XYZ file of C-alpha atoms in Angstrom:
364
model
C 48.032 -20.603 20.933
C 44.321 -20.689 20.181
C 43.932 -17.342 21.888
C 46.158 -15.774 19.216
C 44.666 -17.590 16.227
C 41.180 -16.719 17.487
C 41.990 -13.044 16.942
C 42.466 -13.621 13.226
C 39.877 -13.769 10.451
C 39.304 -17.017 8.579
C 42.034 -17.538 5.991
C 40.194 -16.252 2.911
C 41.842 -18.379 0.259
C 40.414 -21.560 1.783
C 36.949 -20.421 0.621
C 38.153 -20.464 -2.967
C 39.018 -24.178 -3.024
C 35.674 -25.473 -4.439
C 35.867 -22.961 -7.291
C 39.470 -23.926 -7.912
C 38.347 -27.540 -8.266
C 35.679 -26.497 -10.779
C 38.174 -24.497 -12.817
C 40.720 -27.326 -12.707
C 38.145 -29.688 -14.233
C 38.090 -27.691 -17.480
C 39.167 -29.819 -20.431
C 42.063 -27.484 -21.208
C 43.041 -27.061 -17.550
C 42.820 -24.191 -15.098
C 43.885 -20.614 -15.805
C 44.748 -19.376 -12.323
C 44.489 -15.584 -12.168
C 43.731 -15.471 -8.459
C 46.868 -15.157 -6.338
C 49.182 -13.051 -8.490
C 52.341 -15.072 -7.995
C 55.148 -14.519 -10.537
C 55.545 -17.285 -13.128
C 58.373 -15.986 -15.314
C 62.017 -17.015 -14.785
C 64.248 -15.294 -12.270
C 66.656 -13.202 -14.387
C 69.974 -14.931 -14.977
C 72.110 -12.193 -13.421
C 70.159 -12.578 -10.172
C 70.439 -16.365 -10.244
C 74.190 -16.051 -10.781
C 74.559 -13.706 -7.813
C 72.633 -16.150 -5.611
C 74.750 -19.101 -6.756
C 78.035 -17.248 -6.284
C 77.014 -16.471 -2.693
C 75.829 -20.016 -1.967
C 78.889 -20.798 0.168
C 77.675 -18.691 3.106
C 78.228 -20.764 6.259
C 78.097 -17.882 8.733
C 75.140 -15.955 10.079
C 74.072 -12.930 8.034
C 73.359 -9.643 9.801
C 69.879 -8.219 10.188
C 70.983 -4.850 8.772
C 72.578 -6.565 5.789
C 75.957 -6.192 4.146
C 77.422 -2.817 3.274
C 76.944 -3.751 -0.382
C 73.252 -4.388 0.222
C 72.750 -1.094 2.039
C 74.640 0.699 -0.724
C 72.362 -0.914 -3.312
C 69.176 -0.050 -1.445
C 70.137 3.561 -0.704
C 71.287 4.053 -4.289
C 67.997 2.714 -5.622
C 65.934 4.737 -3.159
C 67.716 7.932 -4.186
C 67.592 7.261 -7.907
C 64.216 5.560 -8.342
C 62.158 7.097 -5.530
C 63.630 10.594 -5.618
C 64.663 10.422 -1.957
C 67.898 12.362 -2.337
C 68.890 12.382 1.344
C 68.678 8.621 1.950
C 71.612 7.097 3.842
C 72.337 3.682 5.334
C 70.516 4.577 8.537
C 67.377 5.143 6.436
C 67.155 1.566 5.106
C 66.508 -1.887 6.538
C 66.153 -5.211 4.668
C 63.234 -7.447 5.675
C 62.320 -11.076 5.035
C 59.628 -10.371 2.455
C 57.139 -7.536 2.755
C 54.238 -9.652 4.069
C 56.249 -10.557 7.182
C 56.861 -6.870 7.792
C 53.220 -5.903 7.306
C 51.931 -8.649 9.602
C 54.367 -8.091 12.466
C 55.003 -4.352 12.278
C 52.328 -3.294 14.806
C 53.659 -5.842 17.293
C 57.248 -4.709 16.753
C 56.160 -1.103 17.244
C 54.764 -2.050 20.644
C 51.126 -1.395 19.735
C 48.300 -3.110 21.552
C 44.918 -2.657 23.154
C 43.674 0.919 22.877
C 45.794 1.690 19.811
C 44.404 1.969 16.289
C 45.891 0.813 12.982
C 44.302 2.453 9.940
C 44.324 1.195 6.362
C 42.264 1.643 3.154
C 38.687 0.368 3.031
C 39.696 -1.874 0.124
C 43.024 -3.374 1.080
C 45.452 -6.251 1.325
C 44.089 -8.364 4.232
C 47.418 -8.494 6.098
C 47.046 -4.895 7.344
C 44.084 -6.063 9.417
C 45.917 -9.225 10.458
C 48.813 -7.145 11.793
C 46.459 -5.086 13.938
C 44.691 -8.167 15.275
C 47.912 -9.995 16.104
C 48.922 -7.303 18.586
C 45.413 -6.666 19.905
C 45.088 -3.202 18.367
C 41.898 -1.913 16.756
C 41.739 -2.038 12.965
C 40.026 0.951 11.340
C 39.370 1.576 7.652
C 39.216 4.819 5.709
C 38.318 6.296 2.356
C 40.473 9.377 2.964
C 42.828 9.087 5.961
C 42.644 12.812 6.700
C 38.955 12.343 7.536
C 39.787 9.910 10.352
C 39.496 10.900 13.990
C 43.235 10.923 14.767
C 42.715 10.047 18.447
C 44.386 6.718 19.149
C 45.641 6.182 15.587
C 49.260 5.112 15.984
C 49.937 3.566 12.572
C 48.562 4.677 9.214
C 48.968 2.433 6.181
C 48.923 3.844 2.674
C 48.963 1.540 -0.353
C 49.744 3.094 -3.712
C 49.513 1.486 -6.215
C 46.688 -0.323 -4.468
C 46.215 -4.023 -4.074
C 43.522 -4.936 -5.159
C 42.260 -1.938 -7.150
C 45.424 -0.637 -8.835
C 44.506 2.901 -7.788
C 47.397 5.388 -7.588
C 47.503 8.269 -5.111
C 48.410 11.564 -6.777
C 51.471 13.454 -5.539
C 49.328 16.265 -4.115
C 47.300 13.747 -2.099
C 50.478 12.222 -0.700
C 51.723 15.678 0.324
C 48.433 16.392 2.067
C 48.341 13.043 3.886
C 51.975 13.251 5.046
C 51.335 16.724 6.453
C 48.197 15.520 8.260
C 49.966 12.480 9.762
C 52.847 14.626 10.990
C 50.466 17.198 12.449
C 48.832 14.481 14.552
C 51.986 12.509 15.405
C 50.867 9.429 13.475
C 53.481 7.092 12.030
C 52.864 6.621 8.296
C 53.933 3.459 6.459
C 53.423 3.442 2.694
C 53.214 0.065 0.960
C 54.702 0.763 -2.478
C 55.438 -2.777 -3.643
C 53.824 -2.177 -7.063
C 55.482 1.180 -7.704
C 57.430 -0.125 -10.729
C 54.179 -1.236 -12.399
C 52.376 1.945 -13.398
C 50.392 1.693 -16.661
C 48.069 4.677 -16.930
C 49.583 6.651 -14.048
C 53.094 7.220 -12.726
C 53.220 6.168 -9.052
C 55.147 8.458 -6.711
C 56.841 7.391 -3.492
C 56.003 8.948 -0.161
C 59.776 9.432 0.200
C 60.079 11.641 -2.874
C 61.610 15.002 -1.987
C 58.517 16.781 -3.322
C 56.243 14.745 -1.036
C 58.094 14.606 2.286
C 60.141 17.775 1.889
C 63.424 15.897 2.060
C 62.754 14.821 5.651
C 61.747 11.252 6.504
C 60.393 12.094 9.945
C 57.393 9.879 10.647
C 57.414 8.343 7.170
C 58.523 4.891 5.963
C 58.105 3.194 2.575
C 57.865 -0.578 2.042
C 59.316 -2.135 -1.128
C 59.577 -5.647 -2.502
C 61.448 -7.353 -5.321
C 58.808 -10.085 -5.650
C 56.955 -8.507 -8.556
C 59.521 -6.285 -10.307
C 62.197 -9.029 -10.399
C 60.183 -12.277 -10.057
C 61.697 -12.887 -6.613
C 58.630 -13.906 -4.597
C 60.405 -17.164 -3.759
C 63.466 -15.305 -2.465
C 61.602 -13.185 0.138
C 63.581 -10.073 -0.757
C 62.219 -6.747 0.485
C 63.189 -3.653 2.443
C 61.867 -0.582 4.206
C 63.227 2.947 3.902
C 62.568 6.208 5.702
C 62.626 7.513 9.276
C 66.011 6.573 10.780
C 64.715 6.548 14.365
C 61.881 4.162 13.523
C 64.136 1.868 11.489
C 66.820 1.943 14.188
C 64.287 0.732 16.735
C 63.025 -1.961 14.363
C 66.610 -3.042 13.723
C 67.230 -3.619 17.436
C 63.996 -5.584 17.821
C 64.639 -7.651 14.725
C 68.174 -8.469 15.900
C 66.687 -10.092 18.990
C 64.149 -11.914 16.817
C 66.741 -13.238 14.374
C 64.906 -11.719 11.397
C 67.784 -12.041 8.949
C 67.631 -12.023 5.168
C 69.744 -15.028 4.045
C 73.185 -14.023 2.755
C 72.657 -15.430 -0.772
C 69.383 -13.483 -1.026
C 71.187 -10.321 0.057
C 73.662 -10.823 -2.785
C 70.823 -11.480 -5.230
C 69.092 -8.292 -4.092
C 72.225 -6.269 -4.817
C 72.260 -7.649 -8.360
C 68.542 -7.032 -8.855
C 68.625 -3.421 -7.683
C 71.650 -2.719 -9.868
C 69.954 -3.688 -13.127
C 67.018 -1.948 -14.827
C 66.949 -3.985 -18.039
C 65.251 -7.036 -16.519
C 62.624 -4.806 -14.885
C 61.697 -3.246 -18.218
C 61.610 -6.675 -19.874
C 59.198 -7.943 -17.240
C 57.058 -4.812 -17.539
C 56.681 -5.490 -21.249
C 55.483 -9.028 -20.543
C 52.920 -7.811 -18.047
C 51.778 -4.968 -20.295
C 50.964 -7.395 -23.118
C 49.081 -9.755 -20.793
C 47.207 -6.845 -19.244
C 46.058 -5.547 -22.616
C 44.931 -8.989 -23.770
C 42.971 -9.749 -20.605
C 41.420 -6.295 -20.329
C 40.156 -6.422 -23.914
C 38.734 -9.909 -23.388
C 37.070 -9.072 -20.077
C 35.466 -5.921 -21.427
C 34.241 -7.881 -24.451
C 32.721 -10.403 -22.048
C 30.664 -7.694 -20.306
C 32.971 -6.621 -17.494
C 33.669 -3.045 -16.437
C 37.201 -2.215 -15.318
C 37.634 0.321 -12.512
C 40.910 1.994 -11.483
C 43.569 -0.587 -12.445
C 45.924 2.150 -13.630
C 48.844 0.318 -11.970
C 49.823 -2.961 -10.229
C 49.438 -6.543 -11.462
C 45.653 -6.724 -11.317
C 42.485 -5.723 -13.094
C 39.660 -4.718 -10.723
C 36.496 -5.662 -12.592
C 32.748 -6.058 -12.077
C 29.559 -7.227 -13.786
C 27.492 -5.511 -11.063
C 26.641 -8.798 -9.389
C 27.772 -10.503 -6.168
C 31.467 -11.318 -6.476
C 31.000 -15.001 -5.720
C 28.537 -15.280 -8.634
C 31.279 -13.869 -10.851
C 33.842 -16.269 -9.371
C 31.504 -19.188 -10.095
C 30.820 -18.003 -13.640
C 34.502 -17.702 -14.474
C 35.351 -20.986 -12.735
C 32.905 -22.618 -15.124
C 35.126 -21.333 -17.929
C 38.183 -22.762 -16.186
C 39.348 -19.335 -14.971
C 40.039 -18.731 -11.275
C 39.950 -15.166 -9.898
C 39.896 -13.609 -6.431
C 36.548 -12.407 -5.030
C 36.528 -8.736 -4.150
C 35.215 -9.256 -0.630
C 38.586 -10.781 0.288
C 39.737 -7.148 0.389
C 36.824 -5.628 2.280
C 33.039 -5.340 2.119
C 33.348 -2.543 -0.451
C 34.611 -5.143 -2.931
C 31.485 -7.303 -2.741
C 30.604 -6.807 -6.419
C 34.123 -6.964 -7.840
C 36.734 -9.572 -8.609
C 40.497 -9.148 -8.847
C 42.080 -10.605 -11.969
C 45.853 -11.080 -11.878
C 47.802 -11.014 -15.126
C 50.670 -13.100 -13.776
C 49.879 -16.281 -15.710
C 52.090 -17.439 -18.561
C 51.454 -16.153 -22.084
C 49.985 -19.528 -23.006
C 47.522 -19.497 -20.097
C 46.548 -15.870 -20.744
C 45.839 -16.788 -24.360
C 43.663 -19.671 -23.142
C 41.686 -17.298 -20.885
C 41.200 -14.835 -23.738
C 39.804 -17.581 -25.976
C 37.403 -18.770 -23.274
C 36.173 -15.252 -22.572
C 35.623 -14.749 -26.297
């Protein structure tokens, strides 16, 4: 067991505990803008669907119900512009983090193989590579990589942590490059519904992939758009051969989305009103925090989408974390996401309206 855990980096959030304690000691309590976990209620129509499916004594299937696959394919066609999507092009997963962490292992990657991901990135891409013994490599532009040995290429648009959005023409170029070199491309698009100053485009859009999903898969989650982080509701869509292989592997591993969660996912994907309502909440919090941070001397970079503001005072990120903790505000240090983030912090706007208002007052 130690041999596996020894491959992994130190769990970054443990380093934040002393600063969390400082922030929690503030007279008006902590404003936690670090993790980015949803705090608003699960929409009632989703709760009702979960409750109505609560009497589910039998095992669910890994591929999900027909109703679930109908809901996913319908959403993928309508929202992502992937007009040719069918049931064989979709697969539910037990939350997107599970998929990211275990995908290289399930693809059969190992020593001698390379997994590539952005220089500033969600740490679990690296964890997935390390778990299977593959080499983790970072990029600024994936088409500048030496393709030799690269078996899996991760895109992330909108980006966590920076909120950067890849333009459609860049996606077209990257898909063509990956196909030319026989590299499997997975695009993490979990923040696609949360574009503010840019309109995120899926790698599955007909204009990007040419209507063919060969070598291309998109990852989507309902955690942020529908406040379902606690449900672990997510799915992948794209190359039918890749998803068919993953389906067989995941059957053996018992990686089943619980039946009530499948029913809740159907309800969530069938309703746009709650998504727009949540967007409006986040938009207001984003505006309030951005104005306050800029007034406090911060510079915001990228941040055109997602649930985060990527900000700097041109000082070491841990100095910024300490400064804000002294105001009772907890944020994530940029070096959690790579050395290139050493002078930035990531500020989530997922706190309640009351806590966001408290942060704005303290920053003022």
